[in-house]
PDB file of C-alpha atoms and ligand atoms in Angstrom:
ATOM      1  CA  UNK A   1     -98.531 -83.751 -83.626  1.00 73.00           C
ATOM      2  CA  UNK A   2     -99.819 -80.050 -84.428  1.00 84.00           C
ATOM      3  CA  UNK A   3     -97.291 -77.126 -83.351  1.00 92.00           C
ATOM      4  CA  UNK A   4     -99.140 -75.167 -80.391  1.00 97.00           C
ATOM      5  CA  UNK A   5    -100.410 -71.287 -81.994  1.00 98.00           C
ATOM      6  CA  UNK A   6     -99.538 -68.386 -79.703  1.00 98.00           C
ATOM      7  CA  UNK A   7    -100.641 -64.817 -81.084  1.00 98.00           C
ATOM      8  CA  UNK A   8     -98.548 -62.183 -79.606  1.00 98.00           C
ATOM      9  CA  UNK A   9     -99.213 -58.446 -79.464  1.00 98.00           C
ATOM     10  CA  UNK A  10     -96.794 -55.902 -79.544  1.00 98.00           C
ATOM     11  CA  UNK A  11     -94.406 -58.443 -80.696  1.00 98.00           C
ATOM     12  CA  UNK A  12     -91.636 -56.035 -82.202  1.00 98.00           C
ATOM     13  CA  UNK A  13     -89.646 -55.578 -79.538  1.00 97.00           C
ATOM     14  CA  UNK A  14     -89.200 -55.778 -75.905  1.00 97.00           C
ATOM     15  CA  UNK A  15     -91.172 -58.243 -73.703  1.00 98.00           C
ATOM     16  CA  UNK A  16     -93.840 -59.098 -76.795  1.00 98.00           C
ATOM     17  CA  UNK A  17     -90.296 -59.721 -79.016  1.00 98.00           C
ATOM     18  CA  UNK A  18     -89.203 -62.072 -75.842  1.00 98.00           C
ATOM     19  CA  UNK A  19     -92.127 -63.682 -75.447  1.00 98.00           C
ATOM     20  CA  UNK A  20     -92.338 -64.836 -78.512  1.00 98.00           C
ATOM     21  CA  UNK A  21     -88.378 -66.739 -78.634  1.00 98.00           C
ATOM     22  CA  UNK A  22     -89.715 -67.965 -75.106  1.00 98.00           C
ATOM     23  CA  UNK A  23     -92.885 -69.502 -76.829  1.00 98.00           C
ATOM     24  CA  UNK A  24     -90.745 -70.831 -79.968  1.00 98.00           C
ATOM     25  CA  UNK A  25     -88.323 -72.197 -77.693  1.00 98.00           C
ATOM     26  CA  UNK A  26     -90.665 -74.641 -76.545  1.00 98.00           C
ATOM     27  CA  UNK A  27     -92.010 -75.339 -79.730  1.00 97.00           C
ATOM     28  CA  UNK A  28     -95.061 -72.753 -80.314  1.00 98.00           C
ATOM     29  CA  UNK A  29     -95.871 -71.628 -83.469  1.00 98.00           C
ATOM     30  CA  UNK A  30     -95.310 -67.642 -83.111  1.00 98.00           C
ATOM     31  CA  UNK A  31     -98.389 -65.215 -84.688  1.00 98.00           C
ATOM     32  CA  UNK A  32     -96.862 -61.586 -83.862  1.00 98.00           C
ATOM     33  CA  UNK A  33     -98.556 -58.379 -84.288  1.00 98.00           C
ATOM     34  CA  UNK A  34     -96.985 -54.916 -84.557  1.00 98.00           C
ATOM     35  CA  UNK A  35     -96.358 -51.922 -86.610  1.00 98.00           C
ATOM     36  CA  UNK A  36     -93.334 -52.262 -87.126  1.00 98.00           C
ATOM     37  CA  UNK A  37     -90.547 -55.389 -87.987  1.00 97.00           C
ATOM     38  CA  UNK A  38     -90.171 -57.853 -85.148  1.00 97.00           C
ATOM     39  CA  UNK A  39     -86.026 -57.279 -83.985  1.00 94.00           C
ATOM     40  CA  UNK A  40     -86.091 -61.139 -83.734  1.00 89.00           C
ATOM     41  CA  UNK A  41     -88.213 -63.299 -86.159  1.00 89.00           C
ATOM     42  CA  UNK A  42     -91.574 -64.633 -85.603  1.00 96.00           C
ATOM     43  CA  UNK A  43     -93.184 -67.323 -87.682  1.00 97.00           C
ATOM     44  CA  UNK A  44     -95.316 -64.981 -89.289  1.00 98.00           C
ATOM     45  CA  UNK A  45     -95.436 -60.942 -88.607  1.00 98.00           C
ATOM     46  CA  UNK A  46     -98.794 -59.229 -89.027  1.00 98.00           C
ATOM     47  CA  UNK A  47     -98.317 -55.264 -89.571  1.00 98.00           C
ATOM     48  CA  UNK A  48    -101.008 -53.939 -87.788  1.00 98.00           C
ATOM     49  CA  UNK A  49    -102.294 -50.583 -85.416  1.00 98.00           C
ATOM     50  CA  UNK A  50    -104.282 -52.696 -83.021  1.00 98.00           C
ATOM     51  CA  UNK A  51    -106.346 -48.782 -82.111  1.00 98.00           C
ATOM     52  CA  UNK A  52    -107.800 -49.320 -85.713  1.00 98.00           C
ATOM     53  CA  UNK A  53    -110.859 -51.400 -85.371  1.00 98.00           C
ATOM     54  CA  UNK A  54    -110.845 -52.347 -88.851  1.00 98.00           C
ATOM     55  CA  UNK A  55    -107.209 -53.302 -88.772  1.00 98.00           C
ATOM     56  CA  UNK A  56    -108.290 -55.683 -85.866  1.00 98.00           C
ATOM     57  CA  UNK A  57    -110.839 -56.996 -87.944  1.00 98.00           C
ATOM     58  CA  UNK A  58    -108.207 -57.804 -91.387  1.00 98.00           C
ATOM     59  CA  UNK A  59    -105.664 -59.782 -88.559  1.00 98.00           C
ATOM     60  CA  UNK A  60    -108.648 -61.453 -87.276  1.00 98.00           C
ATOM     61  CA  UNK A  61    -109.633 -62.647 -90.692  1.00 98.00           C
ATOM     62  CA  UNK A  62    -106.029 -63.182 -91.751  1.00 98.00           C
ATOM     63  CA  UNK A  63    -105.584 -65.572 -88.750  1.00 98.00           C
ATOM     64  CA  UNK A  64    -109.080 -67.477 -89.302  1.00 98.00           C
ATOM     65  CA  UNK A  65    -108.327 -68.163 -92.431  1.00 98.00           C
ATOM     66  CA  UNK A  66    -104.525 -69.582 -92.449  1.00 97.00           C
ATOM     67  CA  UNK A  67    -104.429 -71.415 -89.104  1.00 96.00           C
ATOM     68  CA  UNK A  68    -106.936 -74.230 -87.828  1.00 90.00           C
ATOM     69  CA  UNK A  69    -106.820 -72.893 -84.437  1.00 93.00           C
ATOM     70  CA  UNK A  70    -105.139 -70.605 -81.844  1.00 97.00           C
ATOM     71  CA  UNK A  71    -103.885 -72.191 -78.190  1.00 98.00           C
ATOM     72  CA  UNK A  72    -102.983 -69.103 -76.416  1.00 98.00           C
ATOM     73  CA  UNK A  73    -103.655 -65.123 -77.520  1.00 98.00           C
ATOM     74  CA  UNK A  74    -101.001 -62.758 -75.777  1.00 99.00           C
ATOM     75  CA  UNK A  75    -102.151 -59.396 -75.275  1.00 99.00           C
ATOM     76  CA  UNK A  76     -98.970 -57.540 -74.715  1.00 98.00           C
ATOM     77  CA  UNK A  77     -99.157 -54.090 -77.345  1.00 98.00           C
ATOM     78  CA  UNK A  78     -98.933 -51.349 -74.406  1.00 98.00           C
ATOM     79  CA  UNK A  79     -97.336 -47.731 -73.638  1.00 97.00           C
ATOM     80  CA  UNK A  80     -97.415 -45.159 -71.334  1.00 96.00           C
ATOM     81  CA  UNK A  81     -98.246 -41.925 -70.315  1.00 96.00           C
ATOM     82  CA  UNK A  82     -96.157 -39.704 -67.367  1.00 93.00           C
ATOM     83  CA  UNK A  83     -98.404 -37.154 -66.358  1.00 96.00           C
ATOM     84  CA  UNK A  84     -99.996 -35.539 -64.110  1.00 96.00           C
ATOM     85  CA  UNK A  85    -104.181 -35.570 -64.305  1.00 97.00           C
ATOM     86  CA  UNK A  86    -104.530 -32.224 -63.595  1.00 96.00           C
ATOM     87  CA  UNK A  87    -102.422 -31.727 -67.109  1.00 96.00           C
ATOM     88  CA  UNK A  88    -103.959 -34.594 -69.148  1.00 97.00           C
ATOM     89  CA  UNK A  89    -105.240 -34.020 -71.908  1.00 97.00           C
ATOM     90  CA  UNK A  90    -108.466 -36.037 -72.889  1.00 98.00           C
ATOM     91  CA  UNK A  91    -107.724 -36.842 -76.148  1.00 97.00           C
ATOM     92  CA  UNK A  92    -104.134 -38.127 -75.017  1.00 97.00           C
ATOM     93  CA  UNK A  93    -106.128 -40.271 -72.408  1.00 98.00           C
ATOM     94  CA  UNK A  94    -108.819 -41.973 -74.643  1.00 98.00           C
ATOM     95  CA  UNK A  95    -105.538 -42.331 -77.046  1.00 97.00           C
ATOM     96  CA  UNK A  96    -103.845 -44.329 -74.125  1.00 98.00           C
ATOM     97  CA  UNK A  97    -106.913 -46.506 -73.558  1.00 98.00           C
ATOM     98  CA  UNK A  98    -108.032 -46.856 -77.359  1.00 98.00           C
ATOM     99  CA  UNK A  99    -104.366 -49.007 -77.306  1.00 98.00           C
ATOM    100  CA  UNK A 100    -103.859 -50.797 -73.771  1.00 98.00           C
ATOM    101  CA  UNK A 101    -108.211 -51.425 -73.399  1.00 98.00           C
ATOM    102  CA  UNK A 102    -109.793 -51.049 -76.499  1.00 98.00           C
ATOM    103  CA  UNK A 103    -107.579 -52.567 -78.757  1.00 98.00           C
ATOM    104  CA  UNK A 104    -106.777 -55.308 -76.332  1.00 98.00           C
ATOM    105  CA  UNK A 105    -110.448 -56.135 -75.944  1.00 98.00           C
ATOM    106  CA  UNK A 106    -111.064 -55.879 -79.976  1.00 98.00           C
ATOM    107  CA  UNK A 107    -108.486 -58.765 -80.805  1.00 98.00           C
ATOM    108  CA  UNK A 108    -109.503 -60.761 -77.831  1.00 98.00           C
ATOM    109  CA  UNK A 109    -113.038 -60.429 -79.039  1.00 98.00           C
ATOM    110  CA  UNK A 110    -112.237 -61.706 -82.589  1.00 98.00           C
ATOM    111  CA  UNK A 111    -110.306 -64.549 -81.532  1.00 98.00           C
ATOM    112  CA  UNK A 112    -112.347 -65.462 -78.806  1.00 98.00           C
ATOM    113  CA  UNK A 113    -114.422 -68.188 -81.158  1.00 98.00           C
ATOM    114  CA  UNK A 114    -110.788 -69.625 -82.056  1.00 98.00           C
ATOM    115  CA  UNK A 115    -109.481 -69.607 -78.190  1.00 98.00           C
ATOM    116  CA  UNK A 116    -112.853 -71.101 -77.152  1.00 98.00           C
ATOM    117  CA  UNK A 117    -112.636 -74.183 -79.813  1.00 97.00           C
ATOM    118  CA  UNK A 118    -109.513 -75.255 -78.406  1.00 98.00           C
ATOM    119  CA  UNK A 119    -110.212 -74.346 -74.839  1.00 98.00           C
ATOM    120  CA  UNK A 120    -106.921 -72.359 -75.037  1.00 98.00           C
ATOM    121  CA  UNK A 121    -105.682 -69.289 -72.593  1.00 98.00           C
ATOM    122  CA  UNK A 122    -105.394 -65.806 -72.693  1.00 99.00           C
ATOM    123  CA  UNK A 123    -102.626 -64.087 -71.477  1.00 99.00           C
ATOM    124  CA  UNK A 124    -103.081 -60.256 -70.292  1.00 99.00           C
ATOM    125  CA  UNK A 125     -99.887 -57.998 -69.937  1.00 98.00           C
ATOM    126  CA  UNK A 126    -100.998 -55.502 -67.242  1.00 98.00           C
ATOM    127  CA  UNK A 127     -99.014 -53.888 -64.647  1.00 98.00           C
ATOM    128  CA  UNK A 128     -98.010 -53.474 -61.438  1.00 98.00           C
ATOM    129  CA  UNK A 129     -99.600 -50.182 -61.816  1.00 97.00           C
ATOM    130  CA  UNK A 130    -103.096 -52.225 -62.136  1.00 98.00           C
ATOM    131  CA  UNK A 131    -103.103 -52.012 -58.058  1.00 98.00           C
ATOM    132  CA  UNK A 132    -101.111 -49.748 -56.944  1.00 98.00           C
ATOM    133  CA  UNK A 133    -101.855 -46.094 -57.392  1.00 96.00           C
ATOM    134  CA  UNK A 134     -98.599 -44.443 -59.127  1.00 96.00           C
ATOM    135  CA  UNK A 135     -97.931 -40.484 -58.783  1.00 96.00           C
ATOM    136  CA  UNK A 136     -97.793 -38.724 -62.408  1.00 96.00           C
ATOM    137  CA  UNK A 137     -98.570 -42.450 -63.840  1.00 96.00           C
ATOM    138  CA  UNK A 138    -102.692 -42.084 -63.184  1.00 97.00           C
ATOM    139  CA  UNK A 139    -103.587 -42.667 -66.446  1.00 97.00           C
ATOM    140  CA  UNK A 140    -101.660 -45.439 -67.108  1.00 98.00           C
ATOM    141  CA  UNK A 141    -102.577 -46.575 -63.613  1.00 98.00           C
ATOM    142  CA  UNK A 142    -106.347 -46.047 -65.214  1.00 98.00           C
ATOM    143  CA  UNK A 143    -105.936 -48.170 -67.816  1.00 98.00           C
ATOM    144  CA  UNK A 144    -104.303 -50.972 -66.272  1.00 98.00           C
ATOM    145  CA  UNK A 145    -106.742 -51.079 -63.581  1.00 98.00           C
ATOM    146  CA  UNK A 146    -109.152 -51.609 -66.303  1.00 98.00           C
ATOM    147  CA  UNK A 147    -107.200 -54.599 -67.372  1.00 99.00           C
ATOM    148  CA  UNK A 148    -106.760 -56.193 -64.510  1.00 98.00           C
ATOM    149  CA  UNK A 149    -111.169 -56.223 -63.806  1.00 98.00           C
ATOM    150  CA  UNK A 150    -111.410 -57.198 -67.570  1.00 99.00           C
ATOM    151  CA  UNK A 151    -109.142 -59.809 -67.005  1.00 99.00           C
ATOM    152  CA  UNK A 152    -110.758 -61.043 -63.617  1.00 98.00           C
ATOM    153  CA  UNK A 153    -114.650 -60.934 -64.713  1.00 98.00           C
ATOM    154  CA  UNK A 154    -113.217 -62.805 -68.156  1.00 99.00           C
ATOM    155  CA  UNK A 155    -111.664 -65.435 -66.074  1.00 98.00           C
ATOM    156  CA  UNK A 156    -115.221 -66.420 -64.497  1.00 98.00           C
ATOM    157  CA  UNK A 157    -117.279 -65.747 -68.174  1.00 98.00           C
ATOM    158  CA  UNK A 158    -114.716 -68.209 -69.911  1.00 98.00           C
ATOM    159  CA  UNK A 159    -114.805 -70.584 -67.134  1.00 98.00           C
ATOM    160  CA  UNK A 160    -117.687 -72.292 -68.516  1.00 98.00           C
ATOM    161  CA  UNK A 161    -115.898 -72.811 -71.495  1.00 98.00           C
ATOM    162  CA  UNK A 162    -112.769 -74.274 -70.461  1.00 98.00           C
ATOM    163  CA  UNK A 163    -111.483 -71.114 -71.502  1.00 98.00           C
ATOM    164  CA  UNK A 164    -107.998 -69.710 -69.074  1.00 98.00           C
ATOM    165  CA  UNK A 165    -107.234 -65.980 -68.399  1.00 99.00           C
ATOM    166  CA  UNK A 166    -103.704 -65.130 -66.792  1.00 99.00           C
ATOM    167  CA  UNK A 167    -103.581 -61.562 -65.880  1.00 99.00           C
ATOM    168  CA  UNK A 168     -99.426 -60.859 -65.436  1.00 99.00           C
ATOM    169  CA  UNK A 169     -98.436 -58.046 -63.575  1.00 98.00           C
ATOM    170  CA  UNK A 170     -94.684 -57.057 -64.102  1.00 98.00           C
ATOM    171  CA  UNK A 171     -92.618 -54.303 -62.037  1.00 96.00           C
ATOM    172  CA  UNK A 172     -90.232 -52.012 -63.919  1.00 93.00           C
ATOM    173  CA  UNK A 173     -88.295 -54.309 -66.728  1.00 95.00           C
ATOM    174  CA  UNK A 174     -85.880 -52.546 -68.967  1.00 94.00           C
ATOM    175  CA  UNK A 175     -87.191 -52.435 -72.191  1.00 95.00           C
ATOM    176  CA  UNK A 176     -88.041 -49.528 -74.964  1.00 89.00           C
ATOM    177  CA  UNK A 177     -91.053 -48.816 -73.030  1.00 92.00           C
ATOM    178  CA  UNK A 178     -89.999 -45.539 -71.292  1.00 88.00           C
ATOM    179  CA  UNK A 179     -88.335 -43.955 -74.758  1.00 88.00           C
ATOM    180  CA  UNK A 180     -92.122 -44.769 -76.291  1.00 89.00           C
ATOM    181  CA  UNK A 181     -94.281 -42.838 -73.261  1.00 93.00           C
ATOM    182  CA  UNK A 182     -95.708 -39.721 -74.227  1.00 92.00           C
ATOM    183  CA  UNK A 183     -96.167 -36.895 -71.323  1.00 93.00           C
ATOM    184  CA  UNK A 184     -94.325 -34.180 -69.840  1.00 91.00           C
ATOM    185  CA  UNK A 185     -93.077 -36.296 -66.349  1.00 89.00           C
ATOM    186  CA  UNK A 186     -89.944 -38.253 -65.903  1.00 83.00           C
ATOM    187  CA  UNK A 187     -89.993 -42.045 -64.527  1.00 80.00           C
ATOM    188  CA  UNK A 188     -88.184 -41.843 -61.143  1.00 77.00           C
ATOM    189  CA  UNK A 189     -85.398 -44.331 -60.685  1.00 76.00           C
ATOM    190  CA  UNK A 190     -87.286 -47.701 -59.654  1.00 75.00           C
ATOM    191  CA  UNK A 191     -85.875 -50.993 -57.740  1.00 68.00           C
ATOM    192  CA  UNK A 192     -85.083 -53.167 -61.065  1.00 65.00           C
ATOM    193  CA  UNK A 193     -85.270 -51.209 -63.458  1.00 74.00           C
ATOM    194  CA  UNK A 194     -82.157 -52.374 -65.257  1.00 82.00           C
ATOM    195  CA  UNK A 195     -82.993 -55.805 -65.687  1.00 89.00           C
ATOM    196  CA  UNK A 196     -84.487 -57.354 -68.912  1.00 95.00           C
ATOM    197  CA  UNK A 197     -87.525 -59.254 -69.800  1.00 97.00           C
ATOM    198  CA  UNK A 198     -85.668 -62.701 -69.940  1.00 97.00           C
ATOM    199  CA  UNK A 199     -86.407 -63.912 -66.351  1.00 97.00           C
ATOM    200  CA  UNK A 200     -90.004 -62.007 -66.594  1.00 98.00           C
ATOM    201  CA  UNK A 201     -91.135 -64.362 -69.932  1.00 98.00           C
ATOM    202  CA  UNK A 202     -89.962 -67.368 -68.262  1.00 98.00           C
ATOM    203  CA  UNK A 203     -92.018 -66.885 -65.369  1.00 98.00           C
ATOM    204  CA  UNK A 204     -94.917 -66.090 -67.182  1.00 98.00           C
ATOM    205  CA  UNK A 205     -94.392 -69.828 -69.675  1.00 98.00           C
ATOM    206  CA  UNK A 206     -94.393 -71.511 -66.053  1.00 98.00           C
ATOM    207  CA  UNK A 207     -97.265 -69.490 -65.153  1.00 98.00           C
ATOM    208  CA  UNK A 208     -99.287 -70.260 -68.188  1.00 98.00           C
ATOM    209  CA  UNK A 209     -97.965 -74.168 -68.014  1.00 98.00           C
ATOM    210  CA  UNK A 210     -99.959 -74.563 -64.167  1.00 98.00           C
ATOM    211  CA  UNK A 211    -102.764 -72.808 -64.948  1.00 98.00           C
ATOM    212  CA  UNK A 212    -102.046 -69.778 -62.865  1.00 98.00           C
ATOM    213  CA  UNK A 213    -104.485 -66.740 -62.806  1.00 98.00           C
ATOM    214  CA  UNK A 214    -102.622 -64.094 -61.889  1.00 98.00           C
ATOM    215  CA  UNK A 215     -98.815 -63.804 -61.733  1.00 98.00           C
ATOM    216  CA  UNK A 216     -96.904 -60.525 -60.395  1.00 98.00           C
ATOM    217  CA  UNK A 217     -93.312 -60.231 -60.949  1.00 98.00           C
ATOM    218  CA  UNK A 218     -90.854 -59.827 -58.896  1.00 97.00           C
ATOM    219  CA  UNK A 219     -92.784 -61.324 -56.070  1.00 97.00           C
ATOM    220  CA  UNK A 220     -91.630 -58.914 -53.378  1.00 96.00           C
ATOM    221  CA  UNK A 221     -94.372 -56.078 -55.681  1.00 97.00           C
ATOM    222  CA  UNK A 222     -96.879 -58.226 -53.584  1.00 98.00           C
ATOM    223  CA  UNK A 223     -95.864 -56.823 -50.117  1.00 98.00           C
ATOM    224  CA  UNK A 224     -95.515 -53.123 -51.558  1.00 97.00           C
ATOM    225  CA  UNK A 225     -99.181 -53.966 -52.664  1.00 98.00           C
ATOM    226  CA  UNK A 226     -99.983 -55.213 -48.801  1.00 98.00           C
ATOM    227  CA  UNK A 227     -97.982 -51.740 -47.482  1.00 97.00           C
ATOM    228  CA  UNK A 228    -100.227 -49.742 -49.524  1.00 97.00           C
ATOM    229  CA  UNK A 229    -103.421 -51.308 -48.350  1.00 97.00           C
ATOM    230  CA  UNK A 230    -102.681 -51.179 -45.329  1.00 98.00           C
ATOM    231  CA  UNK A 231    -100.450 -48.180 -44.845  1.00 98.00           C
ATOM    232  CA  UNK A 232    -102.041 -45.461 -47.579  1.00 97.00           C
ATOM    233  CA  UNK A 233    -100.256 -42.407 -45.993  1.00 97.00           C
ATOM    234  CA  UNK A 234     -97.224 -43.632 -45.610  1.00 97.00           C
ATOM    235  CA  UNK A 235     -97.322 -44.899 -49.235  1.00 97.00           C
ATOM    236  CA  UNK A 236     -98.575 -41.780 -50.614  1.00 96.00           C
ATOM    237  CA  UNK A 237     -96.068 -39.400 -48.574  1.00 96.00           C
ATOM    238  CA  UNK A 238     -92.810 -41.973 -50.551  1.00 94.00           C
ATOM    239  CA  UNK A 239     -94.512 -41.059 -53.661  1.00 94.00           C
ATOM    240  CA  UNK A 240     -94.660 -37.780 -53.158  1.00 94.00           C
ATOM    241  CA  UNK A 241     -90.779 -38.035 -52.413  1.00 94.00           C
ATOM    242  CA  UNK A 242     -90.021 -40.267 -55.465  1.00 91.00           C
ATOM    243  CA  UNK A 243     -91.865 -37.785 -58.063  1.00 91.00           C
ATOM    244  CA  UNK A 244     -90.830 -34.359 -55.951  1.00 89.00           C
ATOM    245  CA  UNK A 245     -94.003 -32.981 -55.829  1.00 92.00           C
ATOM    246  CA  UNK A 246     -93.585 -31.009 -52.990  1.00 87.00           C
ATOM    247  CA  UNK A 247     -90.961 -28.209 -54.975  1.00 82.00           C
ATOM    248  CA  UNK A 248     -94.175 -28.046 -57.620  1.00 69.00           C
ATOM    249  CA  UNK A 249     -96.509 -26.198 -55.336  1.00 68.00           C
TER     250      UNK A 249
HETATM  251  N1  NAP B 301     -91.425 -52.345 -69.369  1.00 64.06           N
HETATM  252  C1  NAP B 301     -92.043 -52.218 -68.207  1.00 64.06           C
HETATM  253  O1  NAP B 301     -91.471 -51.719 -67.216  1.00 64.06           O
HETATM  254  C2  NAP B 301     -93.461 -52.721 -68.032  1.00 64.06           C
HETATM  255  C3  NAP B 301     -93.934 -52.922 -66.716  1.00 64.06           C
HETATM  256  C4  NAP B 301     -95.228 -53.369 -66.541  1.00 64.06           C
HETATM  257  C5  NAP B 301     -96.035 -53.619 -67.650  1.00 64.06           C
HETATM  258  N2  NAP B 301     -95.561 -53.425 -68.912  1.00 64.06           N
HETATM  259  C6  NAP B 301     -96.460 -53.691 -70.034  1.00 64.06           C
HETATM  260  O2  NAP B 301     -95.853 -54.628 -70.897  1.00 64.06           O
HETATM  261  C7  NAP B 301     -96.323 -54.438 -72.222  1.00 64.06           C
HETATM  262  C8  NAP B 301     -95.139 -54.380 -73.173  1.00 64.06           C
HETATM  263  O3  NAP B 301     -94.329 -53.282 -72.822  1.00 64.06           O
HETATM  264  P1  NAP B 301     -92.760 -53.204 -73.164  1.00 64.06           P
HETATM  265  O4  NAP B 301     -92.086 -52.819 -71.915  1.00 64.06           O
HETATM  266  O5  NAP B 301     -92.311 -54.403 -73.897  1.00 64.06           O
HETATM  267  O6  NAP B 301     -92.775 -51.901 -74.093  1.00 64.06           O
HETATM  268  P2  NAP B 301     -92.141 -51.648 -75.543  1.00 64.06           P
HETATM  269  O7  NAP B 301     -90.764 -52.181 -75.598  1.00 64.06           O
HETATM  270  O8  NAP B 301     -92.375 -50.202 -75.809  1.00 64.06           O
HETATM  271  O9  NAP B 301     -93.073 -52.526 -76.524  1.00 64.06           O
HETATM  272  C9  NAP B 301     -94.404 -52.185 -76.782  1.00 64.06           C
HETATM  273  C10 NAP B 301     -94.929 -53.049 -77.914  1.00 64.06           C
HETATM  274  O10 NAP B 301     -96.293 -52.641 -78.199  1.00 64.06           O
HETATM  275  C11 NAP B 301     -96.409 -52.434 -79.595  1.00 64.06           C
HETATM  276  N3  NAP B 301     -97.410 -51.425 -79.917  1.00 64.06           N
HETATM  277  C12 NAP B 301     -97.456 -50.147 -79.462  1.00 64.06           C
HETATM  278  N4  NAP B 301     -98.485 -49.495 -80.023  1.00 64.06           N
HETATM  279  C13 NAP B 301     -99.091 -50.376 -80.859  1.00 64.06           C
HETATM  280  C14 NAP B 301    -100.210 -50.301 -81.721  1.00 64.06           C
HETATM  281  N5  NAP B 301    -100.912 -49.169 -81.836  1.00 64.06           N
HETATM  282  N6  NAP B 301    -100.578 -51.408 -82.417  1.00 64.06           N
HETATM  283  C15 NAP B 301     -99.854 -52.544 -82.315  1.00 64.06           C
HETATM  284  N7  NAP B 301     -98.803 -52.693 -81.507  1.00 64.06           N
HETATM  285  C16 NAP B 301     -98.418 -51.618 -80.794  1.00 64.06           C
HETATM  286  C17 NAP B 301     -95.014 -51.983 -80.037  1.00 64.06           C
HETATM  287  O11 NAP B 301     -94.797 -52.275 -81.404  1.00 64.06           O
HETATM  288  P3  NAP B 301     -94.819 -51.180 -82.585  1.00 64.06           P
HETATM  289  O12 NAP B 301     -94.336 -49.880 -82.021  1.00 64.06           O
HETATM  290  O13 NAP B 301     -93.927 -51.787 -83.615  1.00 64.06           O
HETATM  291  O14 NAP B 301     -96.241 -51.140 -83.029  1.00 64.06           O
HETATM  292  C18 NAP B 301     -94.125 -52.879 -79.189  1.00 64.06           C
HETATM  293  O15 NAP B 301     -93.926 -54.116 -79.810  1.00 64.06           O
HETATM  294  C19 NAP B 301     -97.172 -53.169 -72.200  1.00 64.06           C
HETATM  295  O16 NAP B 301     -98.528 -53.514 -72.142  1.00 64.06           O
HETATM  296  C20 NAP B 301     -96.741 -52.484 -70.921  1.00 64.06           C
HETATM  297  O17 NAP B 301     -97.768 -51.670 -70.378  1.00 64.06           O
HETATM  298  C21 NAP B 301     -94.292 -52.974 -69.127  1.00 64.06           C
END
C-alpha cells in the first residue's frame, strides 16, 4: 500500500521539525518546507520563503510533479511580533501577516487541487492568541484571529468535498519561537512555558486521526477563554499586571 504524504511548513525546527518525526513515526511520507536545514531529517526538504509568492508557486510545482497525491498539508511556518500597536510599524505588520496569512493561504491554495483528489485534511497551526486578546501581542493576536475564521469558513467550503480542516490552537510550548519574534516587548513568564512540543504533536496526530475540527492545547486554555468572555475586566486588569503597563504611563 502507498505511504500517506504530509507537507509540513516551517519544518526546520521546533513544532513543524516534531511534527514531522510524529508523522514518520506512523508511517507518513514527510514533504517539509523551510529556509533553512530541517535539525531532524525529512523525506524530502524544500528550501523555500513561503512570503514569496513565486517561491510558493516553484514548491507547488515541485510537489505536483514528484508525488501522485498529498493526504494532509500542515501549515505550521509562523513567528511573532511583541509590541505594542501604538508602536507598530505597518510595514512590520503586513510583514507578520505576508508569513502567518498570506503565505499560509498561498500554499494551501496550490495544493488545494491535490488535498481535494484525495479528500485529505488540512491542518492549521494557530494560536491560543486566535481568541484571546494578548497585551503587547495584538498583532500576532491579529493574525491568528485571521487564521482561526480562515480556517472555520474553509472547514464548511471543503465540506462538500470531503475535504477536513483542523484549526490547532497551542498555549506557550518551548520552542525557538520567542528568540525568532521581532519587536521591542518581552514575553512575560507564562504557565508552561518550559515544556516541549512532544506531547503538543501527539495530540494533534490523535486529533487529525478522529476527525477533530478544532483542538486547543493544554485543555485548561479553554476555561481562560470562558473567563475572558465572560469576565473582560478582570481579564484585561491580569494583563495589564503580566505586561506592567501601568509603570509605562
Ligand atoms: N511556540 C509557541 O509557544 C507557539 C504557541 C502557539 C502557536 N505557535 C505557532 O506554531 C507555529 C510554529 O512555531 P514554533 O514555536 O515551532 O516556532 P519556531 O521554532 O520559530 O519555528 C518556526 C518555523 O517557521 C519557519 N518559517 C519562518 N519563516 C518562514 C518563511 N518565511 N518561510 C518558510 N518557513 C518559515 C521556520 O523555518 P526557517 O526559519 O528555517 O524558515 C521554522 O521552521 C507558528 O505558526 C506559531 O505561531 C507557537
Amino acid at each position: 500500500m502507498a505511504r500517506k504524504i504530509v507537507v509540513i511548513t516551517g519544518v526546520s525546527k521546533g513544532i513543524g521539525n516534531a511534527l514531522a518525526k510524529e508523522f514518520q513515526w506512523h508511517g507518513f511520507q514527510v514533504i517539509g518546507i523551510s529556509r533553512t536545514e530541517p535539525v531532524q531529517a525529512v523525506d524530502e526538504w524544500i528550501q523555500a520563503d513561503l512570503t514569496d509568492p513565486k517561491e510558493v508557486m516553484r514548491v507547488a510545482s515541485i510537489i505536483k510533479v514528484k508525488y501522485p497525491h498529498i493526504n494532509v498539508l500542515i501549515n505550521n511556518a509562523g513567528r511573532g511580533l511583541y509590541e505594542k500597536w501604538e508602536n507598530t510599524d505597518l510595514d512590520d505588520l503586513r510583514d507578520l501577516f505576508e508569513l502567518n496569512l498570506f503565505g499560509l493561504l498561498g500554499i494551501t491554495q496550490k495544493l488545494l487541487p491535490m488535498i481535494k483528489e484525495s479528500k485529505g485534511t488540512i491542518i492549521n497551526i494557530s494560536s491560543v492568541a486566535g481568541k484571546l486578546p494578548v497585551a503587547c501581542m495584538g498583532p500576532y493576536c491579529a493574525t491568528k484571529f485571521a487564521v482561526n475564521a480562515l480556517s472555520d469558513s474553509l472547514r464548511i467550503e471543503m465540506m462538500p468535498y470531503g475535504v477536513k480542516v483542523l484549526n490547532v490552537m497551542p498555549g506557550r510550548i518551548s520552542t525557538g519561537f520567542s528568540d525568532s519574534c521581532t519587536g521591542t516587548q518581552k514575553a512575560p513568564k507564562t504557565p508552561g512555558a518550559k515544556k516541549g512540543p512532544e506531547k503538543l504533536v501527539s495530540a494533534i496526530f490523535k486529533a487529525y486521526k478522529k476527525e477533530k475540527k478544532q483542538l486547543i492545547f493544554p485543555k485548561w486554555y479553554k476555561w481562560v477563554m470562558r473567563a475572558q468572555r465572560i469576565f473582560p475586566n478582570y481579564y484585561a486588569k491580569k494583563n495589564i499586571q503580566k505586561w506592567n503597563l501601568d509603570s509605562d504611563k
